[in-house]
JSON list of C-alpha atoms in Angstrom, two decimals:
[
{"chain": "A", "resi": 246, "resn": "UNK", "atom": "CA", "xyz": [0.00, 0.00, 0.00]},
{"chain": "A", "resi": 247, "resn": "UNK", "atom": "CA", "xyz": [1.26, 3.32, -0.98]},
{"chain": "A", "resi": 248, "resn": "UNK", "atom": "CA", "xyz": [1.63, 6.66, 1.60]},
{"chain": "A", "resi": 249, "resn": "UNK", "atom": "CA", "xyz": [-0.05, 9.13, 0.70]},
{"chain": "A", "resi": 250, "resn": "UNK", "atom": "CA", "xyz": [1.65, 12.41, 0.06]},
{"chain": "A", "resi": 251, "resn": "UNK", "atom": "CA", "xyz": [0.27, 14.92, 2.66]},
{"chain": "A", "resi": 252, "resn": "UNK", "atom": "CA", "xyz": [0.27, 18.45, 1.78]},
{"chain": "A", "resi": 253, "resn": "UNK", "atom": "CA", "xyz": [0.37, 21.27, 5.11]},
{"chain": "A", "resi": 254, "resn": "UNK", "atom": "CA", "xyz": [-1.69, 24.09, 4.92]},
{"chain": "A", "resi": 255, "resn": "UNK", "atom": "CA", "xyz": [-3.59, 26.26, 6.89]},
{"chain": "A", "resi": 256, "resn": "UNK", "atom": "CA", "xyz": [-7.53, 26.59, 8.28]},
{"chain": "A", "resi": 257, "resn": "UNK", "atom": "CA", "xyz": [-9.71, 27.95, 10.78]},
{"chain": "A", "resi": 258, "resn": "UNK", "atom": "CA", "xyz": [-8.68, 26.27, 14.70]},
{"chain": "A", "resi": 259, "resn": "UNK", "atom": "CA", "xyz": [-12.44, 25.57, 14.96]},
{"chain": "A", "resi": 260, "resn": "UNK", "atom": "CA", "xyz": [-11.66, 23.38, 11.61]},
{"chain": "A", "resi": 261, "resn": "UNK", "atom": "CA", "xyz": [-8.63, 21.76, 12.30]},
{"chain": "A", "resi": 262, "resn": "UNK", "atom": "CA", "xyz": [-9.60, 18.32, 13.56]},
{"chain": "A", "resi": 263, "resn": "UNK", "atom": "CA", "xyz": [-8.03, 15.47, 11.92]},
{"chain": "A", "resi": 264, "resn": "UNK", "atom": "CA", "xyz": [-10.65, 13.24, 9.75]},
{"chain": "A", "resi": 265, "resn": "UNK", "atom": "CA", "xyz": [-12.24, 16.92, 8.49]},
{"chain": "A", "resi": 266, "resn": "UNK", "atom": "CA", "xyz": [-13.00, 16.38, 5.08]},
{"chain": "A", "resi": 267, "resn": "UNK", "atom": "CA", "xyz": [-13.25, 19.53, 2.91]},
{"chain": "A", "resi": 268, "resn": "UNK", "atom": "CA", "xyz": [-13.63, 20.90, -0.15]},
{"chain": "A", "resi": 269, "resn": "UNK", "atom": "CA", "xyz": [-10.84, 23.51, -0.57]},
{"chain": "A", "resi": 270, "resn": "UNK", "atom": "CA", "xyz": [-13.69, 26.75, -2.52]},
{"chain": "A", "resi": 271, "resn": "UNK", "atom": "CA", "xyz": [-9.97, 28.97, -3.64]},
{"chain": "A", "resi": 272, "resn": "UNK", "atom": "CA", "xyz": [-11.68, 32.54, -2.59]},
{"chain": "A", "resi": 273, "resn": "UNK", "atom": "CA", "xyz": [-8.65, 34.72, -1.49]},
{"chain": "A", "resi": 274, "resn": "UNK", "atom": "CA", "xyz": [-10.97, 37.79, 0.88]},
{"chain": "A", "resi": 275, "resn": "UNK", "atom": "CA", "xyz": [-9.32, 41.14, 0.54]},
{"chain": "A", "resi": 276, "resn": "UNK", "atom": "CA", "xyz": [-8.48, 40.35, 4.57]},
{"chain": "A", "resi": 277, "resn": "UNK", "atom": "CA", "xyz": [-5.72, 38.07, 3.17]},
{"chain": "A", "resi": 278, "resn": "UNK", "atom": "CA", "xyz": [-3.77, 40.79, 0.82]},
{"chain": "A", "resi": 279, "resn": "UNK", "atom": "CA", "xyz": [-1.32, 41.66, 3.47]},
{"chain": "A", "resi": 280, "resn": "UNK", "atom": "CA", "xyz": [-0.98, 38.35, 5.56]},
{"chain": "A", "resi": 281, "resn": "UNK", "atom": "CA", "xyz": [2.66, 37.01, 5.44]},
{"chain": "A", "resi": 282, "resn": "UNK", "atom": "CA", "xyz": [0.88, 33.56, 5.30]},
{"chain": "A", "resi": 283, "resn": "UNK", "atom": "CA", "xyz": [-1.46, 33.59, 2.17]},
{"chain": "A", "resi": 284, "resn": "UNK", "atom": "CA", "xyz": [0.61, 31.84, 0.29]},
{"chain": "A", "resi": 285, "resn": "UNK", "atom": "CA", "xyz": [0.08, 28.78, 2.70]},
{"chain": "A", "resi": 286, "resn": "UNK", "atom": "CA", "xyz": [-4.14, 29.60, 3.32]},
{"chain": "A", "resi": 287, "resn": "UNK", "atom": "CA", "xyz": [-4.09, 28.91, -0.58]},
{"chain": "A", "resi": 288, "resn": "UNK", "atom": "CA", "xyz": [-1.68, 26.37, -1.65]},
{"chain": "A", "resi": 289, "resn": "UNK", "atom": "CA", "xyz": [-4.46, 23.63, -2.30]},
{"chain": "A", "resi": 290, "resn": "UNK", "atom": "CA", "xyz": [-6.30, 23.14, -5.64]},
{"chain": "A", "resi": 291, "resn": "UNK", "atom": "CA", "xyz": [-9.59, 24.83, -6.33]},
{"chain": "A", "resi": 292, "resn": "UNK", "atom": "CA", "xyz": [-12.89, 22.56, -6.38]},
{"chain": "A", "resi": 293, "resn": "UNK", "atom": "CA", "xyz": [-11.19, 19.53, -4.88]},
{"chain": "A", "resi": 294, "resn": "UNK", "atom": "CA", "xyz": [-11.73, 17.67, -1.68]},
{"chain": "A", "resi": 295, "resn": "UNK", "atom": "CA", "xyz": [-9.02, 16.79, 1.41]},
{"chain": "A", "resi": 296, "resn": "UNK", "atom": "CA", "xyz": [-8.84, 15.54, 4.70]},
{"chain": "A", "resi": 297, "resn": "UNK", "atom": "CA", "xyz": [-7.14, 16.66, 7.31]},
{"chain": "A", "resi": 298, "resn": "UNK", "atom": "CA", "xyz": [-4.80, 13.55, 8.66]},
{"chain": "A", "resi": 299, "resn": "UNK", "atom": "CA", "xyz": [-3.37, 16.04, 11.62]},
{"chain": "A", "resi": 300, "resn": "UNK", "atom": "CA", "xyz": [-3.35, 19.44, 13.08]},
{"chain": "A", "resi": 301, "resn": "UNK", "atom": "CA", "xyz": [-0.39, 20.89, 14.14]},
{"chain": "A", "resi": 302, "resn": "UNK", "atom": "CA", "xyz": [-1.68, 23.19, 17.31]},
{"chain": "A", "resi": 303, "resn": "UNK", "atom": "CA", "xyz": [1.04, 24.93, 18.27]},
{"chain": "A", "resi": 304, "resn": "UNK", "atom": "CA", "xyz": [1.21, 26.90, 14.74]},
{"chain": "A", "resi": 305, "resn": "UNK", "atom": "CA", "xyz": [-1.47, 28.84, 15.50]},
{"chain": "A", "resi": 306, "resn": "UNK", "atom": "CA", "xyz": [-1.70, 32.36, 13.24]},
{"chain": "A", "resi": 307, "resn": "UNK", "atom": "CA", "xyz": [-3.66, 35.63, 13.90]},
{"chain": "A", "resi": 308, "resn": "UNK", "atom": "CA", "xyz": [-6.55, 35.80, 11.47]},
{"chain": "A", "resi": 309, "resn": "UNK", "atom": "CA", "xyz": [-9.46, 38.21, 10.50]},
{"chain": "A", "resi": 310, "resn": "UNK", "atom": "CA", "xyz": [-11.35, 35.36, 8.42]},
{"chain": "A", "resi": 311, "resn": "UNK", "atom": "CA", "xyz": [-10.74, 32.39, 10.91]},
{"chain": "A", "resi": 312, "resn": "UNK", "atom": "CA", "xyz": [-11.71, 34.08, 14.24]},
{"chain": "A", "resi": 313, "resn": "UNK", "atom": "CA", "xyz": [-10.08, 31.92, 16.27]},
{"chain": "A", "resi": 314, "resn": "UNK", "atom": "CA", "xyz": [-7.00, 31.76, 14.10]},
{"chain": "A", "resi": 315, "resn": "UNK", "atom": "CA", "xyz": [-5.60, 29.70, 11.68]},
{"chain": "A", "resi": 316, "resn": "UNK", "atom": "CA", "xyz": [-3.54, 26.44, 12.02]},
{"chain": "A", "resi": 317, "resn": "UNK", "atom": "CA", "xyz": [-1.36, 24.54, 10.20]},
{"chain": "A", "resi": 318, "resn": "UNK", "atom": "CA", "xyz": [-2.54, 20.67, 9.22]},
{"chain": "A", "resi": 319, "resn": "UNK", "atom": "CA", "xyz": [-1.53, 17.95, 7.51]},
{"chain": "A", "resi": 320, "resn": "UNK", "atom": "CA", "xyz": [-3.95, 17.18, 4.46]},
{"chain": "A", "resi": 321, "resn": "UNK", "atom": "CA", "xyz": [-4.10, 14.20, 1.58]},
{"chain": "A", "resi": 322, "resn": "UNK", "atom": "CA", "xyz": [-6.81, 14.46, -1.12]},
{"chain": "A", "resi": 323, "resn": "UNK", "atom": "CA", "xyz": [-10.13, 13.00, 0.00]},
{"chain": "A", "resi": 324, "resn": "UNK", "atom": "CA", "xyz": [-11.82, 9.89, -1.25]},
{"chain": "A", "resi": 325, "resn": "UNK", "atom": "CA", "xyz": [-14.98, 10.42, -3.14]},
{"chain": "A", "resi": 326, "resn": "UNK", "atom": "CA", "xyz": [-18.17, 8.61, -2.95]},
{"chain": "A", "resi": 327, "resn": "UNK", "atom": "CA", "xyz": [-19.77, 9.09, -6.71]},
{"chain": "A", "resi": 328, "resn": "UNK", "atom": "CA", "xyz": [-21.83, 7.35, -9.09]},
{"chain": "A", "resi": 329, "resn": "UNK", "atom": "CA", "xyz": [-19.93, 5.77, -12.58]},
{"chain": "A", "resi": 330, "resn": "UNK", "atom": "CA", "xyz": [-21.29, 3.91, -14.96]},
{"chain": "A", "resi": 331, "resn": "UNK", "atom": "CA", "xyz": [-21.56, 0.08, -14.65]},
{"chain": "A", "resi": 332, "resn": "UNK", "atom": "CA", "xyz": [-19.16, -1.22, -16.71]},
{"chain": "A", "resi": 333, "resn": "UNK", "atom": "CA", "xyz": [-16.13, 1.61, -15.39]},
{"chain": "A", "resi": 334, "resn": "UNK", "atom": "CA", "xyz": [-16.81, -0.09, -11.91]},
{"chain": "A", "resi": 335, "resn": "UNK", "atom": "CA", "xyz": [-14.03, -1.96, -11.63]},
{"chain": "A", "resi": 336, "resn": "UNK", "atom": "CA", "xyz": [-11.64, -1.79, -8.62]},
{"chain": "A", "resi": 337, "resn": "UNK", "atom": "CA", "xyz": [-8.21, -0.35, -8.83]},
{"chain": "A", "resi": 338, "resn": "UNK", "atom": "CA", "xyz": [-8.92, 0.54, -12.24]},
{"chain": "A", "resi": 339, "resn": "UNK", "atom": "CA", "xyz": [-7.96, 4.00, -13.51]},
{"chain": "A", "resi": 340, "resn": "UNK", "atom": "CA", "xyz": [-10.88, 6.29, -15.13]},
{"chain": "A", "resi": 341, "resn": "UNK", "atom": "CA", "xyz": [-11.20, 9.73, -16.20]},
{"chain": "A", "resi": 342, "resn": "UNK", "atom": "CA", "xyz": [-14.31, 11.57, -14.89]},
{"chain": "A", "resi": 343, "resn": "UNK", "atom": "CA", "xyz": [-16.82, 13.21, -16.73]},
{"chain": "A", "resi": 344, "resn": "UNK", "atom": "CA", "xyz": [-20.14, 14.72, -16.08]},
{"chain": "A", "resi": 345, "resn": "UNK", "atom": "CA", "xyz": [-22.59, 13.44, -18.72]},
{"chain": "A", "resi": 346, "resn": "UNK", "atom": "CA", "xyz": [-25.94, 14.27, -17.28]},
{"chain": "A", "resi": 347, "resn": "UNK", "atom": "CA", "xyz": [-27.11, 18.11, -17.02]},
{"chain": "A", "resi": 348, "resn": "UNK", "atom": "CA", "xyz": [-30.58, 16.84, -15.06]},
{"chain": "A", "resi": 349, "resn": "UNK", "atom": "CA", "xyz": [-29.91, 18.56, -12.00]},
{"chain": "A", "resi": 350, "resn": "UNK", "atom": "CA", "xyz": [-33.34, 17.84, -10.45]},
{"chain": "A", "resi": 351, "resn": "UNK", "atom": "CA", "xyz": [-32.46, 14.02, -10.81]},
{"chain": "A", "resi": 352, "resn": "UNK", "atom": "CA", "xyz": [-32.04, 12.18, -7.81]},
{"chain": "A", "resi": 353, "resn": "UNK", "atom": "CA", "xyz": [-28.92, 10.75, -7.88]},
{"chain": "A", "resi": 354, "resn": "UNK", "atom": "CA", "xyz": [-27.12, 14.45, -9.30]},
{"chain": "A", "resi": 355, "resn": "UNK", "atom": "CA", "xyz": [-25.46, 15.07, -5.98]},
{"chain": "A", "resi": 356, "resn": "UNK", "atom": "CA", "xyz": [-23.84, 11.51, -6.41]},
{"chain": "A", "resi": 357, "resn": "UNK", "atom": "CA", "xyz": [-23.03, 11.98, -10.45]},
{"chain": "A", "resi": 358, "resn": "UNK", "atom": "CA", "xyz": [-21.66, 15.28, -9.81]},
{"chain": "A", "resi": 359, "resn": "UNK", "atom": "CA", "xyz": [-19.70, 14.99, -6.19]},
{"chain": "A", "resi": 360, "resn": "UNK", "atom": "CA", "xyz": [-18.40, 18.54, -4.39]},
{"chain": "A", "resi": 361, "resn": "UNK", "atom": "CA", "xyz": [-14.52, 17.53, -4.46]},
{"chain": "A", "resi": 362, "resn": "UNK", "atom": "CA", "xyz": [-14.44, 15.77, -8.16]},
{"chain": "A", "resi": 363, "resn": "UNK", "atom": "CA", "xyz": [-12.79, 17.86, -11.20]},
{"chain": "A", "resi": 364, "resn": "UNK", "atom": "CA", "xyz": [-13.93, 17.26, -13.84]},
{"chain": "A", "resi": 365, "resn": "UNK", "atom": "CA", "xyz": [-11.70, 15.29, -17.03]},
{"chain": "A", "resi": 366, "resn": "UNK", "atom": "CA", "xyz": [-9.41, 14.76, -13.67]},
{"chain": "A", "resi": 367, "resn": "UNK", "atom": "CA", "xyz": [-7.91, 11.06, -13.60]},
{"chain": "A", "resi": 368, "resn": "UNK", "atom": "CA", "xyz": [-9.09, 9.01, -10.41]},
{"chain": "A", "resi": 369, "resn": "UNK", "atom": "CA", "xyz": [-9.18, 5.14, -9.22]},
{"chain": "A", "resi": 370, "resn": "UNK", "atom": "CA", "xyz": [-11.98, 3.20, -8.32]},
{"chain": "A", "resi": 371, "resn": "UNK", "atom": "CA", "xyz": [-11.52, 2.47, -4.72]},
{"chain": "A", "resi": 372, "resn": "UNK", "atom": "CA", "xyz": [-14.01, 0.33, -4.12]},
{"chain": "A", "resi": 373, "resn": "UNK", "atom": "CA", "xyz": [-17.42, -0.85, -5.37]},
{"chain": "A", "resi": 374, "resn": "UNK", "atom": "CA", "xyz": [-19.88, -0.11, -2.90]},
{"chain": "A", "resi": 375, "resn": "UNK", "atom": "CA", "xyz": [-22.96, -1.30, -4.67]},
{"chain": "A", "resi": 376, "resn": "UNK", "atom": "CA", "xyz": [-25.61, -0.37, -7.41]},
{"chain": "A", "resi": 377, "resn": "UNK", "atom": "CA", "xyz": [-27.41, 2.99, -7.79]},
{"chain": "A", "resi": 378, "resn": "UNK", "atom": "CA", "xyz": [-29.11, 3.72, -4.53]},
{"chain": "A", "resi": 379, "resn": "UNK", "atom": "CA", "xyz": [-31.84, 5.58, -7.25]},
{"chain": "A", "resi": 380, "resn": "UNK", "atom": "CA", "xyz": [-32.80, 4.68, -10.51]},
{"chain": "A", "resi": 381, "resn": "UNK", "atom": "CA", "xyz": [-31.26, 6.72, -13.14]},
{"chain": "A", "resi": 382, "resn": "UNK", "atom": "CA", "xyz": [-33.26, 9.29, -15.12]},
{"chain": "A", "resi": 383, "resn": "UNK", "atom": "CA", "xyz": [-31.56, 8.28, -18.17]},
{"chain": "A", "resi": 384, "resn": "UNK", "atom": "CA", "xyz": [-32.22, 4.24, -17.50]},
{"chain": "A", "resi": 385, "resn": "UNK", "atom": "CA", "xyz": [-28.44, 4.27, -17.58]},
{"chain": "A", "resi": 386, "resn": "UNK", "atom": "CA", "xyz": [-26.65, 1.22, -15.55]},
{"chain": "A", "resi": 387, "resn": "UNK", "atom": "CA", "xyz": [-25.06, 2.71, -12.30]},
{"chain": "A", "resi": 388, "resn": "UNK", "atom": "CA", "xyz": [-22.78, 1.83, -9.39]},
{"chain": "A", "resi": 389, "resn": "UNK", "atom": "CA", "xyz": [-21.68, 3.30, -6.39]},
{"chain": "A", "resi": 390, "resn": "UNK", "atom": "CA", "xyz": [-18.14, 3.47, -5.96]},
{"chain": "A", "resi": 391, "resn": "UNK", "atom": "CA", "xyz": [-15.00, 5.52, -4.11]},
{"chain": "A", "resi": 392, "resn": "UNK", "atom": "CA", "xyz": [-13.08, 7.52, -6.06]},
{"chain": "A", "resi": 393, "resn": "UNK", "atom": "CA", "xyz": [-9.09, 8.19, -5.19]},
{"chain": "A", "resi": 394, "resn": "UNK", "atom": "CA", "xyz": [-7.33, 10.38, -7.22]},
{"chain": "A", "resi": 395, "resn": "UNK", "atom": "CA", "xyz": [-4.77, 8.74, -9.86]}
]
């Protein structure tokens, strides 16, 4: 099994509990022009999800967005629960994602269009957790599976 490669950045104290998962939104506030620690607030990748694996408590930072400061954690990308299509279900196989269904009052849209996936983005099938917990709209085969990225 490989390590994953942990990344240290830095959120609100309130946040920083290890197991947080997150999806990192890339807004720099005009609060964070002058901070001599922006650079580390927004060193993560816009739209995508992580987890914080630990906090480092003792790095805490004065700032006006995080009232009760800012701390440094350790992060690794998050895994992502999403709906594929049957026959890409196949574990440790390597896929690129796509969103190929606009229906947004659908059902299952939360699950074919995750918060944390990007979009063309390469990722690996986890694990297959099962079928469809809805029927597809589109009477398209579906399965439930957990998405690492590749």
């Amino acid at each position: 099994m490989t390590k994953e490669k942990t990344k240290v950045t830095l959120i609100g104290a309130a946040l920083a509990k290890p197991g947080l998962d997150f999806v990192y939104e890339g807004i720099v506030c005009t609060e964070c022009e002058g901070c001599k620690v922006r650079k580390v607030c927004h060193n993560l990748q816009s739209g995508k999800k992580y987890r914080v694996v630990a906090a480092r408590p003792n790095t805490r930072h004065d700032c006006p967005v995080h009232h009760e400061a800012a701390v440094a954690v350790d992060v690794v990308e998050a895994p992502i629960v999403a709906l594929i299509g049957a026959d890409m279900a196949i574990a440790n196989s390597k896929i690129r994602y796509e969103f190929s269904c606009p229906r947004s009052e659908c059902r299952s849209y939360r699950l074919c269009r995750p918060d944390g996936i990007i979009e063309g983005e390469k990722y690996v099938v986890g694990e297959v957790l099962g079928n469809a917990p809805d029927v597809c709209e589109r009477s398209r085969p579906l399965k439930l599976v957990e998405l690492r990225p590749a």
